[in-house]
Coordinates of C-alpha atoms in Angstrom, one line a residue:
X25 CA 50.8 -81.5 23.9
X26 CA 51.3 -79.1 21.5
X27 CA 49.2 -80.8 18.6
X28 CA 45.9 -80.8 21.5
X29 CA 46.7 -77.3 22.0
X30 CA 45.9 -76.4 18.7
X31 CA 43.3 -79.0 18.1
X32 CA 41.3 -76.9 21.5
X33 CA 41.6 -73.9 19.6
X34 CA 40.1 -74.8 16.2
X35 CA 37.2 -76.5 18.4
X36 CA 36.6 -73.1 20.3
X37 CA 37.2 -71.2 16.7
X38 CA 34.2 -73.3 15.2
X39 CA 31.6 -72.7 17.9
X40 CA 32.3 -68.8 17.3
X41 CA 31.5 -69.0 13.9
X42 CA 28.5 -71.4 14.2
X43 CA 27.0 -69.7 17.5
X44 CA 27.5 -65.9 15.1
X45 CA 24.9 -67.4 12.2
X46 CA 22.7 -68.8 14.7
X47 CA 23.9 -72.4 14.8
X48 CA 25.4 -72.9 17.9
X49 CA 22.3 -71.1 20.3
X50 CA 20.3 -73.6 21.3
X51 CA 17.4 -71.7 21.9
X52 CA 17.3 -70.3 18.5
X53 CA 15.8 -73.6 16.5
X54 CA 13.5 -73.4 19.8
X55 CA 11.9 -69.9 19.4
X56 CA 11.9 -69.7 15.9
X57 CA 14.5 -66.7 16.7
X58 CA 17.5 -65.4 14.1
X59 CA 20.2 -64.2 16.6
X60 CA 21.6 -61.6 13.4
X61 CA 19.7 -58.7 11.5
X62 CA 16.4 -56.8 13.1
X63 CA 13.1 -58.0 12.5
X64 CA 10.6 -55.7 10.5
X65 CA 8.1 -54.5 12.8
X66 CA 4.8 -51.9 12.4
X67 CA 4.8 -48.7 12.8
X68 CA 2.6 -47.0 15.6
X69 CA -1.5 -46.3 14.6
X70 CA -2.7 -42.9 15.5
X71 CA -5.3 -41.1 16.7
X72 CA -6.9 -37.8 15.6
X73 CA -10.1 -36.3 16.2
X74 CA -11.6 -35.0 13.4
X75 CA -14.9 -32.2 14.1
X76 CA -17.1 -31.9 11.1
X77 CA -20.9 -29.7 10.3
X78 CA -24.1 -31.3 10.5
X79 CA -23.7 -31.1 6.9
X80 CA -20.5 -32.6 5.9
X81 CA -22.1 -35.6 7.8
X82 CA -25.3 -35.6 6.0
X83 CA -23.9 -34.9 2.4
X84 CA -20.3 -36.3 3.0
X85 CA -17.8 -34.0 2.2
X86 CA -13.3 -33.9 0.9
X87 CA -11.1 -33.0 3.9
X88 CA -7.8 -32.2 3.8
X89 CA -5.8 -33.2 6.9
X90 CA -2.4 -31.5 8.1
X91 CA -0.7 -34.1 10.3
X92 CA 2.3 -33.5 12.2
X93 CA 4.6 -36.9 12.2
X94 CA 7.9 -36.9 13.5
X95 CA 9.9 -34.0 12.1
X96 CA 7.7 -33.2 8.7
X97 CA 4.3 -32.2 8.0
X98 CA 1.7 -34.7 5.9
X99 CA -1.2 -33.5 4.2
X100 CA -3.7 -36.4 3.8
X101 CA -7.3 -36.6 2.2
X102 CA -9.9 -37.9 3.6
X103 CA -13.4 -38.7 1.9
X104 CA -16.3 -38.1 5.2
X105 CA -18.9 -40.8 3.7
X106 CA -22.8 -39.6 3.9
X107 CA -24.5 -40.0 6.8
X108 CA -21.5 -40.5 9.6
X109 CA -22.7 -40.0 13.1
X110 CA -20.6 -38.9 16.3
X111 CA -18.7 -41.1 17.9
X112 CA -17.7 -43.1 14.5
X113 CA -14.3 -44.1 13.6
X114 CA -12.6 -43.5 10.0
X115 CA -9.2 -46.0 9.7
X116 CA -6.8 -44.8 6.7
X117 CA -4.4 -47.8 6.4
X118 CA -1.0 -47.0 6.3
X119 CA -1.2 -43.2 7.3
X120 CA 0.0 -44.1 10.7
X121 CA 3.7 -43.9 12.1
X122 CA 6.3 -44.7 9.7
X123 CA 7.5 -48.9 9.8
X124 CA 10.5 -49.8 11.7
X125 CA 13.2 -51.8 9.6
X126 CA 11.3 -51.9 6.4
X127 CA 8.4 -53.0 8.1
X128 CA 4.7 -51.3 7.1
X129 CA 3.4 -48.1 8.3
X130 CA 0.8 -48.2 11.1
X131 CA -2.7 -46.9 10.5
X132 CA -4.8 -43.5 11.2
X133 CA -8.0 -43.5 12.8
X134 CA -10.3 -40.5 12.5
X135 CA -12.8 -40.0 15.6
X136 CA -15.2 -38.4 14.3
X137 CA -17.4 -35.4 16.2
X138 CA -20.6 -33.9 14.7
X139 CA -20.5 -30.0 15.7
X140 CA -23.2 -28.3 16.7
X141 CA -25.9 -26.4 14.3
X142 CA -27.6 -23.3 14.9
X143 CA -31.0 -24.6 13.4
X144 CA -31.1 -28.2 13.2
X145 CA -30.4 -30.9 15.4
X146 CA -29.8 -34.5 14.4
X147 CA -31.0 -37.7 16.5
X148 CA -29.8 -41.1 14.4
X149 CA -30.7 -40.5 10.9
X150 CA -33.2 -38.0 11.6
X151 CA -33.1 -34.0 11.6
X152 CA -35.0 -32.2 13.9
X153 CA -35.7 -28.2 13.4
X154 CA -38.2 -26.2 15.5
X155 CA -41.0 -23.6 14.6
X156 CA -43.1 -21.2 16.4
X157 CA -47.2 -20.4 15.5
X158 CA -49.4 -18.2 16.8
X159 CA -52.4 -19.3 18.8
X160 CA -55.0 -18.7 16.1
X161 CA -52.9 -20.5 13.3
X162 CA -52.7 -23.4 16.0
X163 CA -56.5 -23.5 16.5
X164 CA -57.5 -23.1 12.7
X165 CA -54.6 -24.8 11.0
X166 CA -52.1 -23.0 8.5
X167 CA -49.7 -23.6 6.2
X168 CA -46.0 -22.8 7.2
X169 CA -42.6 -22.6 5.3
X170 CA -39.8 -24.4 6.9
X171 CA -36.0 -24.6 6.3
X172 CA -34.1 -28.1 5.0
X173 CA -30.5 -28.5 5.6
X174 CA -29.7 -28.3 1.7
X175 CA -30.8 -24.5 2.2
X176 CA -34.5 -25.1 0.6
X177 CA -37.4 -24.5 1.9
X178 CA -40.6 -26.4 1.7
X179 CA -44.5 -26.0 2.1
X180 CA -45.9 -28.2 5.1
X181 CA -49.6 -28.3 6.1
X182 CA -50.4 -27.7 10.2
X183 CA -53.6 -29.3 10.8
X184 CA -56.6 -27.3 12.8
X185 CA -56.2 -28.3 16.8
X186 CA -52.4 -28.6 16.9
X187 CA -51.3 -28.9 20.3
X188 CA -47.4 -27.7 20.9
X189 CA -44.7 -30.0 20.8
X190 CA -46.3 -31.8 17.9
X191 CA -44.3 -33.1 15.4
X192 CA -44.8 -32.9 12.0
X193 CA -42.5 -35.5 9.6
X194 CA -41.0 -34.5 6.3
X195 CA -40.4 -38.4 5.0
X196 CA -37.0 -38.5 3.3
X197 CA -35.4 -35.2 4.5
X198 CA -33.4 -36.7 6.7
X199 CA -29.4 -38.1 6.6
X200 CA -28.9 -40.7 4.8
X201 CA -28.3 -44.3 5.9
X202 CA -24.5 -45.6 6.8
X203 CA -23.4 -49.2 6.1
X204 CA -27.0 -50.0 5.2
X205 CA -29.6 -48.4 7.5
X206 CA -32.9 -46.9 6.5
X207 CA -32.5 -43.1 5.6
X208 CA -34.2 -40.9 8.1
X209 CA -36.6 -38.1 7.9
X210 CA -36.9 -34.7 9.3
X211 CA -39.7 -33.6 11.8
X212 CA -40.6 -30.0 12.7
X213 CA -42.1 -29.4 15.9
X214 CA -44.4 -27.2 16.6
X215 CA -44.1 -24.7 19.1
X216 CA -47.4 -22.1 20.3
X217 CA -46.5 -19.1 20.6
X218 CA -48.2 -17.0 23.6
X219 CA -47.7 -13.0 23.0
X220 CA -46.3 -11.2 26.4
X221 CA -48.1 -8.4 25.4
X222 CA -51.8 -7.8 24.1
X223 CA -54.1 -4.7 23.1
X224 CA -57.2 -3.6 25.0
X225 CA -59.1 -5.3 21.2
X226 CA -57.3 -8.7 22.2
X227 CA -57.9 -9.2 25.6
X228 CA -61.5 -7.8 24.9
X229 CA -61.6 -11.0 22.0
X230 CA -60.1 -13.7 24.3
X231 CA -62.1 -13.0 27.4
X232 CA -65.2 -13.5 24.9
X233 CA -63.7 -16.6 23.7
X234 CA -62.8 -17.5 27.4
X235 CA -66.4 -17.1 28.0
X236 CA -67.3 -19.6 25.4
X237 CA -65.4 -22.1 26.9
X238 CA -62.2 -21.5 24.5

């Protein structure tokens, strides 16, 4: 009796020690599962929306980000690539939350938000900037400086009998093209401008021309 006694006990000693390194569970060779140590997992991505200018967007630009994460603050750069529109997502792998038992940091994404310009407007890769004649320069045609987002300005013909709203394209002075697309260009339209106001000479001159059909 006494011999089986201790015989029980070294059988109930050995499943302890097998069942602590994973032997003894019999779900374990089943799942694929270690029932010791933690398993390495990935830290959290994060979000963080990023506003740029028209022309960081355009020309691309060097940012330098201040992110808060957990109890310290990270400063990350970030290169904006040429031609990024609205709505477009940057990922920075591994500037996410930190890993959790040696595993790998998550990753950063960047939504990306185009702020509005006082001059210019921007419709795919194409810039858009507006410009106001007179009548007469409408009806005769004229020449007309107008502004390009690099801060130059350029020459551009208006043809006799331009009507407003007319667009006139500047080929090539648009943004660039992202992840192959064509670069754009950059149209001006044309606006007439109508004076509120007119001398006794001008409204003496356009009644004449009224007359004549004009």
């Amino acid at each position: 009796f006494g011999g089986a006694t201790a015989g029980s006990r070294t059988y109930n000693n050995s499943r302890r020690r097998g069942f602590s390194q994973g032997e003894g569970d019999p779900f374990a060779q089943f799942f694929g599962r270690q029932t010791y140590g933690s398993i390495p997992r990935q830290g959290q991505d994060l979000q963080y929306n990023l506003t740029i200018s028209l022309e960081d967007s355009v020309f691309g630009a060097e940012k330098k980000l201040s992110l808060q994460k957990e109890d310290t603050v990270e400063e990350i750069n970030v290169r904006i690539p040429p031609g990024i529109t609205t709505g477009k997502r940057l990922r920075l792998p591994g500037k996410g939350s930190p890993g959790y038992d040696g595993g790998p940091n998550g990753d950063l994404y960047l939504n990306i938000t185009i702020a509005p310009h006082p001059i210019f407007s921007r419709d795919g890769n194409d810039l858009y900037v507006e410009k106001s004649i007179s009548f007469s320069q409408a009806a005769l045609g004229t020449t007309i400086e107008v502004p390009t987002l690099d801060g130059t300005r350029k020459r551009i013909k208006v043809p006799a009998g331009t009507q407003t709203n007319t667009k006139i394209r500047m080929k090539g002075y648009g943004a660039p093209g992202l992840r192959g697309s064509a670069k754009g260009d950059q149209f001006v339209k044309i606006n007439i401008d109508v004076p509120r106001k007119l001398t006794e000479r001008q409204i003496k001159l356009i009644r004449e021309l009224a007359d004549d059909g004009l």
